[in-house]
mmCIF file of C-alpha atoms in Angstrom:
data_model
loop_
_atom_site.group_PDB
_atom_site.id
_atom_site.type_symbol
_atom_site.label_atom_id
_atom_site.label_comp_id
_atom_site.label_asym_id
_atom_site.label_seq_id
_atom_site.Cartn_x
_atom_site.Cartn_y
_atom_site.Cartn_z
ATOM 1 C CA UNK Y 1403 10.815 0.523 -7.911
ATOM 2 C CA UNK Y 1404 7.898 1.703 -6.050
ATOM 3 C CA UNK Y 1405 8.241 4.564 -8.505
ATOM 4 C CA UNK Y 1406 8.503 2.088 -11.822
ATOM 5 C CA UNK Y 1407 5.439 0.661 -10.163
ATOM 6 C CA UNK Y 1408 2.887 3.502 -10.334
ATOM 7 C CA UNK Y 1409 4.198 4.494 -13.127
ATOM 8 C CA UNK Y 1410 3.462 1.078 -15.450
ATOM 9 C CA UNK Y 1411 -0.135 0.655 -13.922
ATOM 10 C CA UNK Y 1412 -1.139 4.139 -14.009
ATOM 11 C CA UNK Y 1413 -2.734 3.343 -18.119
ATOM 12 C CA UNK Y 1414 -5.701 5.206 -19.178
ATOM 13 C CA UNK Y 1415 -6.485 2.380 -21.354
ATOM 14 C CA UNK Y 1416 -8.085 -1.276 -20.341
ATOM 15 C CA UNK Y 1417 -9.502 -4.008 -22.428
ATOM 16 C CA UNK Y 1418 -12.009 -2.661 -25.089
ATOM 17 C CA UNK Y 1419 -13.524 -0.097 -22.568
ATOM 18 C CA UNK Y 1420 -13.773 3.754 -23.795
ATOM 19 C CA UNK Y 1421 -13.911 5.254 -20.464
ATOM 20 C CA UNK Y 1422 -13.708 3.419 -17.855
ATOM 21 C CA UNK Y 1423 -10.047 2.213 -16.471
ATOM 22 C CA UNK Y 1424 -8.810 0.757 -13.073
ATOM 23 C CA UNK Y 1425 -5.442 2.195 -12.071
ATOM 24 C CA UNK Y 1426 -3.193 1.447 -9.014
ATOM 25 C CA UNK Y 1427 -3.107 5.223 -7.600
ATOM 26 C CA UNK Y 1428 -0.176 6.321 -5.314
ATOM 27 C CA UNK Y 1429 -2.720 9.353 -3.711
ATOM 28 C CA UNK Y 1430 -5.374 6.636 -2.896
ATOM 29 C CA UNK Y 1431 -3.698 4.101 -1.719
ATOM 30 C CA UNK Y 1432 -4.509 1.568 -3.957
ATOM 31 C CA UNK Y 1433 -7.085 1.023 -6.744
ATOM 32 C CA UNK Y 1434 -8.861 4.285 -7.871
ATOM 33 C CA UNK Y 1435 -11.615 3.447 -11.179
ATOM 34 C CA UNK Y 1436 -10.792 6.380 -13.396
ATOM 35 C CA UNK Y 1437 -13.677 8.579 -15.204
ATOM 36 C CA UNK Y 1438 -12.216 9.476 -18.412
ATOM 37 C CA UNK Y 1439 -14.722 12.222 -19.813
ATOM 38 C CA UNK Y 1440 -12.528 13.482 -22.276
ATOM 39 C CA UNK Y 1441 -11.250 10.775 -24.716
ATOM 40 C CA UNK Y 1442 -10.543 13.968 -27.799
ATOM 41 C CA UNK Y 1443 -7.783 14.675 -24.646
ATOM 42 C CA UNK Y 1444 -9.124 18.435 -24.883
ATOM 43 C CA UNK Y 1445 -8.338 20.519 -21.492
ATOM 44 C CA UNK Y 1446 -7.552 23.992 -21.218
ATOM 45 C CA UNK Y 1447 -5.026 23.933 -19.109
ATOM 46 C CA UNK Y 1448 -1.730 22.874 -20.726
ATOM 47 C CA UNK Y 1449 0.370 22.024 -17.606
ATOM 48 C CA UNK Y 1450 3.887 21.179 -18.520
ATOM 49 C CA UNK Y 1451 3.934 18.337 -16.199
ATOM 50 C CA UNK Y 1452 1.368 16.267 -17.974
ATOM 51 C CA UNK Y 1453 1.667 12.711 -19.520
ATOM 52 C CA UNK Y 1454 -1.118 12.854 -22.059
ATOM 53 C CA UNK Y 1455 0.009 13.878 -25.642
ATOM 54 C CA UNK Y 1456 -2.412 16.264 -27.311
ATOM 55 C CA UNK Y 1457 -0.490 16.024 -30.607
ATOM 56 C CA UNK Y 1458 -3.482 12.996 -31.005
ATOM 57 C CA UNK Y 1459 -6.504 14.709 -30.542
ATOM 58 C CA UNK Y 1460 -9.643 14.244 -32.034
ATOM 59 C CA UNK Y 1461 -13.910 15.073 -31.817
ATOM 60 C CA UNK Y 1462 -15.252 12.501 -29.752
ATOM 61 C CA UNK Y 1463 -18.822 12.601 -28.324
ATOM 62 C CA UNK Y 1464 -19.602 10.467 -24.704
ATOM 63 C CA UNK Y 1465 -21.966 7.945 -25.041
ATOM 64 C CA UNK Y 1466 -22.643 7.327 -21.903
ATOM 65 C CA UNK Y 1467 -24.612 3.899 -22.001
ATOM 66 C CA UNK Y 1468 -21.426 3.285 -23.554
ATOM 67 C CA UNK Y 1469 -19.950 4.608 -19.530
ATOM 68 C CA UNK Y 1470 -22.748 3.399 -17.398
ATOM 69 C CA UNK Y 1471 -22.349 -0.490 -19.391
ATOM 70 C CA UNK Y 1472 -18.579 -0.153 -18.383
ATOM 71 C CA UNK Y 1473 -18.810 1.000 -15.257
ATOM 72 C CA UNK Y 1474 -21.401 -1.613 -14.096
ATOM 73 C CA UNK Y 1475 -18.832 -4.389 -15.142
ATOM 74 C CA UNK Y 1476 -16.100 -2.673 -13.660
ATOM 75 C CA UNK Y 1477 -17.625 -2.502 -10.165
ATOM 76 C CA UNK Y 1478 -18.804 -5.945 -10.712
ATOM 77 C CA UNK Y 1479 -15.155 -7.503 -11.415
ATOM 78 C CA UNK Y 1480 -14.529 -5.238 -7.953
ATOM 79 C CA UNK Y 1481 -17.501 -7.264 -6.062
ATOM 80 C CA UNK Y 1482 -16.718 -10.426 -6.992
ATOM 81 C CA UNK Y 1483 -12.995 -10.039 -6.805
ATOM 82 C CA UNK Y 1484 -11.541 -10.706 -10.677
ATOM 83 C CA UNK Y 1485 -10.521 -7.824 -11.883
ATOM 84 C CA UNK Y 1486 -7.942 -7.939 -9.319
ATOM 85 C CA UNK Y 1487 -7.053 -11.593 -10.939
ATOM 86 C CA UNK Y 1488 -5.983 -9.341 -14.318
ATOM 87 C CA UNK Y 1489 -2.835 -10.026 -15.173
ATOM 88 C CA UNK Y 1490 -2.141 -5.577 -14.673
ATOM 89 C CA UNK Y 1491 -2.601 -6.500 -11.429
ATOM 90 C CA UNK Y 1492 -0.779 -9.834 -11.132
ATOM 91 C CA UNK Y 1493 2.994 -7.660 -10.016
ATOM 92 C CA UNK Y 1494 0.761 -5.262 -7.854
ATOM 93 C CA UNK Y 1495 1.395 -5.813 -3.881
ATOM 94 C CA UNK Y 1496 -1.512 -7.568 -2.247
ATOM 95 C CA UNK Y 1497 -1.875 -4.048 0.188
ATOM 96 C CA UNK Y 1498 -3.042 -2.163 -3.018
ATOM 97 C CA UNK Y 1499 -5.409 -4.079 -3.882
ATOM 98 C CA UNK Y 1500 -7.888 -2.722 -1.731
ATOM 99 C CA UNK Y 1501 -11.279 -0.634 -4.250
ATOM 100 C CA UNK Y 1502 -10.786 3.159 -2.569
ATOM 101 C CA UNK Y 1503 -12.587 5.581 -4.353
ATOM 102 C CA UNK Y 1504 -13.587 6.267 -8.409
ATOM 103 C CA UNK Y 1505 -11.885 8.982 -9.501
ATOM 104 C CA UNK Y 1506 -13.278 11.475 -12.640
ATOM 105 C CA UNK Y 1507 -10.476 13.266 -14.391
ATOM 106 C CA UNK Y 1508 -9.338 11.590 -17.312
ATOM 107 C CA UNK Y 1509 -7.232 13.334 -20.415
ATOM 108 C CA UNK Y 1510 -9.237 16.848 -19.961
ATOM 109 C CA UNK Y 1511 -11.490 18.960 -17.120
ATOM 110 C CA UNK Y 1512 -14.010 17.666 -15.898
ATOM 111 C CA UNK Y 1513 -15.752 20.442 -14.827
ATOM 112 C CA UNK Y 1514 -15.898 21.947 -18.350
ATOM 113 C CA UNK Y 1515 -17.426 18.852 -19.418
ATOM 114 C CA UNK Y 1516 -20.823 18.948 -20.107
ATOM 115 C CA UNK Y 1517 -21.205 14.602 -19.233
ATOM 116 C CA UNK Y 1518 -20.396 16.031 -16.200
ATOM 117 C CA UNK Y 1519 -23.464 16.192 -14.142
ATOM 118 C CA UNK Y 1520 -25.069 13.208 -16.184
ATOM 119 C CA UNK Y 1521 -22.060 11.323 -14.958
ATOM 120 C CA UNK Y 1522 -23.070 11.982 -11.852
ATOM 121 C CA UNK Y 1523 -26.504 10.811 -11.734
ATOM 122 C CA UNK Y 1524 -25.179 8.028 -12.698
ATOM 123 C CA UNK Y 1525 -22.973 7.317 -10.163
ATOM 124 C CA UNK Y 1526 -25.750 8.201 -7.913
ATOM 125 C CA UNK Y 1527 -27.431 5.257 -9.294
ATOM 126 C CA UNK Y 1528 -24.158 2.645 -8.698
ATOM 127 C CA UNK Y 1529 -23.803 4.218 -5.491
ATOM 128 C CA UNK Y 1530 -27.286 2.340 -4.147
ATOM 129 C CA UNK Y 1531 -26.262 -0.803 -5.998
ATOM 130 C CA UNK Y 1532 -22.156 -1.043 -5.066
ATOM 131 C CA UNK Y 1533 -20.462 -0.401 -2.054
ATOM 132 C CA UNK Y 1534 -18.505 3.056 -3.803
ATOM 133 C CA UNK Y 1535 -15.718 4.014 -1.103
ATOM 134 C CA UNK Y 1536 -15.556 7.426 -2.431
ATOM 135 C CA UNK Y 1537 -16.299 8.981 -5.689
ATOM 136 C CA UNK Y 1538 -13.386 12.253 -6.380
ATOM 137 C CA UNK Y 1539 -13.972 14.949 -8.989
ATOM 138 C CA UNK Y 1540 -10.593 16.219 -9.671
ATOM 139 C CA UNK Y 1541 -10.253 19.514 -11.158
ATOM 140 C CA UNK Y 1542 -8.004 22.866 -12.375
ATOM 141 C CA UNK Y 1543 -11.528 24.665 -11.192
ATOM 142 C CA UNK Y 1544 -12.276 26.910 -14.009
ATOM 143 C CA UNK Y 1545 -15.705 25.313 -14.400
ATOM 144 C CA UNK Y 1546 -16.588 25.587 -11.001
ATOM 145 C CA UNK Y 1547 -19.209 28.330 -11.650
ATOM 146 C CA UNK Y 1548 -21.030 26.857 -14.377
ATOM 147 C CA UNK Y 1549 -24.980 26.297 -13.160
ATOM 148 C CA UNK Y 1550 -24.543 22.014 -14.649
ATOM 149 C CA UNK Y 1551 -20.453 21.839 -13.249
ATOM 150 C CA UNK Y 1552 -22.914 23.347 -9.578
ATOM 151 C CA UNK Y 1553 -25.491 21.115 -9.915
ATOM 152 C CA UNK Y 1554 -22.942 18.209 -10.064
ATOM 153 C CA UNK Y 1555 -21.666 19.206 -6.915
ATOM 154 C CA UNK Y 1556 -25.121 18.956 -5.138
ATOM 155 C CA UNK Y 1557 -25.014 15.280 -6.218
ATOM 156 C CA UNK Y 1558 -21.238 15.289 -5.301
ATOM 157 C CA UNK Y 1559 -22.592 16.551 -1.717
ATOM 158 C CA UNK Y 1560 -24.792 14.214 -1.264
ATOM 159 C CA UNK Y 1561 -22.983 11.075 -2.026
ATOM 160 C CA UNK Y 1562 -20.338 12.978 0.906
ATOM 161 C CA UNK Y 1563 -17.447 13.245 -2.409
ATOM 162 C CA UNK Y 1564 -14.541 15.410 -2.954
ATOM 163 C CA UNK Y 1565 -13.396 17.907 -4.951
ATOM 164 C CA UNK Y 1566 -9.716 17.416 -5.165
ATOM 165 C CA UNK Y 1567 -8.858 21.186 -6.593
ATOM 166 C CA UNK Y 1568 -5.819 21.521 -8.632
ATOM 167 C CA UNK Y 1569 -3.154 24.690 -7.425
ATOM 168 C CA UNK Y 1570 0.673 24.629 -8.706
ATOM 169 C CA UNK Y 1571 1.084 28.095 -7.935
ATOM 170 C CA UNK Y 1572 1.747 31.287 -5.831
ATOM 171 C CA UNK Y 1573 1.689 33.724 -7.899
ATOM 172 C CA UNK Y 1574 0.832 35.073 -12.184
ATOM 173 C CA UNK Y 1575 3.652 34.935 -13.677
ATOM 174 C CA UNK Y 1576 4.624 30.807 -11.705
ATOM 175 C CA UNK Y 1577 0.940 29.502 -12.754
ATOM 176 C CA UNK Y 1578 1.220 30.772 -16.134
ATOM 177 C CA UNK Y 1579 4.523 28.684 -16.622
ATOM 178 C CA UNK Y 1580 3.271 25.632 -15.026
ATOM 179 C CA UNK Y 1581 -0.484 25.199 -16.203
ATOM 180 C CA UNK Y 1582 -0.439 27.545 -19.343
ATOM 181 C CA UNK Y 1583 -2.878 28.988 -19.362
ATOM 182 C CA UNK Y 1584 -3.561 33.256 -18.944
ATOM 183 C CA UNK Y 1585 -6.433 33.179 -16.662
ATOM 184 C CA UNK Y 1586 -5.946 35.257 -13.576
ATOM 185 C CA UNK Y 1587 -4.784 33.325 -11.240
ATOM 186 C CA UNK Y 1588 -7.695 34.976 -8.306
ATOM 187 C CA UNK Y 1589 -10.490 34.160 -10.662
ATOM 188 C CA UNK Y 1590 -9.156 29.812 -9.322
ATOM 189 C CA UNK Y 1591 -8.571 31.356 -6.187
ATOM 190 C CA UNK Y 1592 -11.928 32.259 -5.761
ATOM 191 C CA UNK Y 1593 -12.966 29.419 -7.484
ATOM 192 C CA UNK Y 1594 -12.012 26.847 -4.812
ATOM 193 C CA UNK Y 1595 -13.206 30.131 -2.420
ATOM 194 C CA UNK Y 1596 -16.833 29.442 -3.510
ATOM 195 C CA UNK Y 1597 -17.327 25.654 -3.636
ATOM 196 C CA UNK Y 1598 -19.888 24.233 -2.628
ATOM 197 C CA UNK Y 1599 -19.578 24.125 1.211
ATOM 198 C CA UNK Y 1600 -21.816 20.828 1.824
ATOM 199 C CA UNK Y 1601 -18.719 18.905 -1.045
ATOM 200 C CA UNK Y 1602 -15.391 17.739 0.982
ATOM 201 C CA UNK Y 1603 -12.407 19.726 -0.684
ATOM 202 C CA UNK Y 1604 -8.349 19.019 -0.826
ATOM 203 C CA UNK Y 1605 -6.185 20.811 -2.685
ATOM 204 C CA UNK Y 1606 -3.490 18.813 -4.646
ATOM 205 C CA UNK Y 1607 0.001 20.322 -5.761
ATOM 206 C CA UNK Y 1608 2.208 19.558 -7.738
ATOM 207 C CA UNK Y 1609 6.337 20.658 -7.594
ATOM 208 C CA UNK Y 1610 8.540 19.931 -9.839
ATOM 209 C CA UNK Y 1611 12.369 20.945 -11.046
ATOM 210 C CA UNK Y 1612 11.440 23.479 -14.308
ATOM 211 C CA UNK Y 1613 15.107 23.344 -16.602
ATOM 212 C CA UNK Y 1614 16.234 22.174 -13.157
ATOM 213 C CA UNK Y 1615 15.450 25.248 -11.156
ATOM 214 C CA UNK Y 1616 13.215 24.795 -7.911
ATOM 215 C CA UNK Y 1617 10.721 26.646 -6.982
ATOM 216 C CA UNK Y 1618 12.098 29.117 -5.219
ATOM 217 C CA UNK Y 1619 12.140 30.330 -1.596
ATOM 218 C CA UNK Y 1620 9.328 33.626 -2.454
ATOM 219 C CA UNK Y 1621 7.249 30.935 -4.784
ATOM 220 C CA UNK Y 1622 6.641 28.339 -2.184
ATOM 221 C CA UNK Y 1623 5.671 32.115 0.141
ATOM 222 C CA UNK Y 1624 3.066 33.538 -2.236
ATOM 223 C CA UNK Y 1625 1.707 29.818 -2.264
ATOM 224 C CA UNK Y 1626 1.379 29.315 1.465
ATOM 225 C CA UNK Y 1627 -0.761 33.181 1.111
ATOM 226 C CA UNK Y 1628 -3.227 31.993 -1.931
ATOM 227 C CA UNK Y 1629 -3.540 28.588 0.801
ATOM 228 C CA UNK Y 1630 -4.282 30.821 3.783
ATOM 229 C CA UNK Y 1631 -6.832 33.096 0.939
ATOM 230 C CA UNK Y 1632 -8.682 29.686 1.233
ATOM 231 C CA UNK Y 1633 -8.533 28.602 4.272
ATOM 232 C CA UNK Y 1634 -9.750 31.055 5.778
ATOM 233 C CA UNK Y 1635 -12.963 30.861 3.806
ATOM 234 C CA UNK Y 1636 -13.797 27.892 3.579
ATOM 235 C CA UNK Y 1637 -12.685 24.189 5.374
ATOM 236 C CA UNK Y 1638 -10.078 22.401 3.152
ATOM 237 C CA UNK Y 1639 -9.043 18.573 4.858
ATOM 238 C CA UNK Y 1640 -5.394 17.835 3.103
ATOM 239 C CA UNK Y 1641 -3.362 19.742 1.172
ATOM 240 C CA UNK Y 1642 -1.471 17.153 -1.605
ATOM 241 C CA UNK Y 1643 1.868 17.765 -2.103
ATOM 242 C CA UNK Y 1644 3.161 16.048 -4.653
ATOM 243 C CA UNK Y 1645 6.262 15.220 -8.430
ATOM 244 C CA UNK Y 1646 5.994 14.325 -11.604
ATOM 245 C CA UNK Y 1647 5.910 10.204 -11.764
ATOM 246 C CA UNK Y 1648 5.277 9.385 -15.044
ATOM 247 C CA UNK Y 1649 6.489 11.130 -18.671
ATOM 248 C CA UNK Y 1650 5.613 14.959 -18.865
ATOM 249 C CA UNK Y 1651 4.781 16.328 -21.438
ATOM 250 C CA UNK Y 1652 8.122 18.626 -21.774
ATOM 251 C CA UNK Y 1653 11.223 17.281 -21.193
ATOM 252 C CA UNK Y 1654 12.540 20.442 -19.338
ATOM 253 C CA UNK Y 1655 10.561 19.538 -16.526
ATOM 254 C CA UNK Y 1656 11.963 16.825 -13.312
ATOM 255 C CA UNK Y 1657 10.588 15.183 -10.228
ATOM 256 C CA UNK Y 1658 11.924 16.791 -6.679
ATOM 257 C CA UNK Y 1659 13.410 13.945 -4.167
ATOM 258 C CA UNK Y 1660 11.065 13.060 -1.741
ATOM 259 C CA UNK Y 1661 13.049 14.631 1.093
ATOM 260 C CA UNK Y 1662 14.090 18.279 -1.467
ATOM 261 C CA UNK Y 1663 10.070 18.045 -1.211
ATOM 262 C CA UNK Y 1664 9.906 18.729 1.964
ATOM 263 C CA UNK Y 1665 12.611 20.398 2.382
ATOM 264 C CA UNK Y 1666 11.189 23.494 0.594
ATOM 265 C CA UNK Y 1667 7.627 23.380 2.084
ATOM 266 C CA UNK Y 1668 8.603 24.089 5.296
ATOM 267 C CA UNK Y 1669 7.343 27.404 5.569
ATOM 268 C CA UNK Y 1670 3.737 25.628 4.762
ATOM 269 C CA UNK Y 1671 4.089 24.296 7.912
ATOM 270 C CA UNK Y 1672 3.518 27.033 9.989
ATOM 271 C CA UNK Y 1673 -0.764 26.961 8.199
ATOM 272 C CA UNK Y 1674 -2.916 25.248 10.442
ATOM 273 C CA UNK Y 1675 -4.013 22.042 7.978
ATOM 274 C CA UNK Y 1676 -2.511 18.653 7.541
ATOM 275 C CA UNK Y 1677 -0.275 18.201 4.424
ATOM 276 C CA UNK Y 1678 0.761 14.838 2.799
ATOM 277 C CA UNK Y 1679 3.392 14.434 0.500
ATOM 278 C CA UNK Y 1680 4.501 11.504 -2.435
ATOM 279 C CA UNK Y 1681 7.195 10.954 -3.515
ATOM 280 C CA UNK Y 1682 7.613 10.851 -7.585
ATOM 281 C CA UNK Y 1683 10.471 9.092 -9.940
ATOM 282 C CA UNK Y 1684 12.567 10.912 -8.220
ATOM 283 C CA UNK Y 1685 13.845 9.745 -4.845
#
């Protein structure tokens, strides 16, 4: 029941809003206000577990004025508690009706969005007007070396924000299988290592069954070595290990039951890092 609850409350469409949407997030542990900088659904990764339907992509120019208006309305609704009276949340456990963060994620990759810097500037202004618990950028790390992205991260650091950087594999072959991207995984690791040290970092990892096959022991081992490469260079607050919770892009992808997920990841506990686990649609 819990997994269905998350599935039903993670819709990125809300009323007539174009860019801002409220969701109950399993990893945030409550209400996360999402900002979608890619309503065109364009992403440089093609993750086999992604729930975004990329067969319906269309060109879209983000209107930052509308984004700012939507954000203002949503933050006011949170402030006066009227958002929690919306029918979307009528069956939500009261313990989850807590504003946890604003997450820049959506239907594409925010670190390569030309709107990221301006969006952080908007958030910087709103941070003075509203209580924003935390600002998070959920990213695959491909755009971390872009100058405008670095400028955005400077603002994120001033706001005591976080980056949740994706790392779903340890080997090049598995990286390409899962994320459907042909760049070197070494480049992804380097981008994460070089992230502004003033920005808090969490690593987010989605493991799944592919054609009913779990990640191999060797893959988990190599993944652990990749984690060590990052941790040896910069601080990582937490590693989030989870499995799919919504309908994936490919039908041959399935969730891993939570206990099995913990079992296959036991070797990772030799690393001096906090690991948090999140179940999906399999229990």
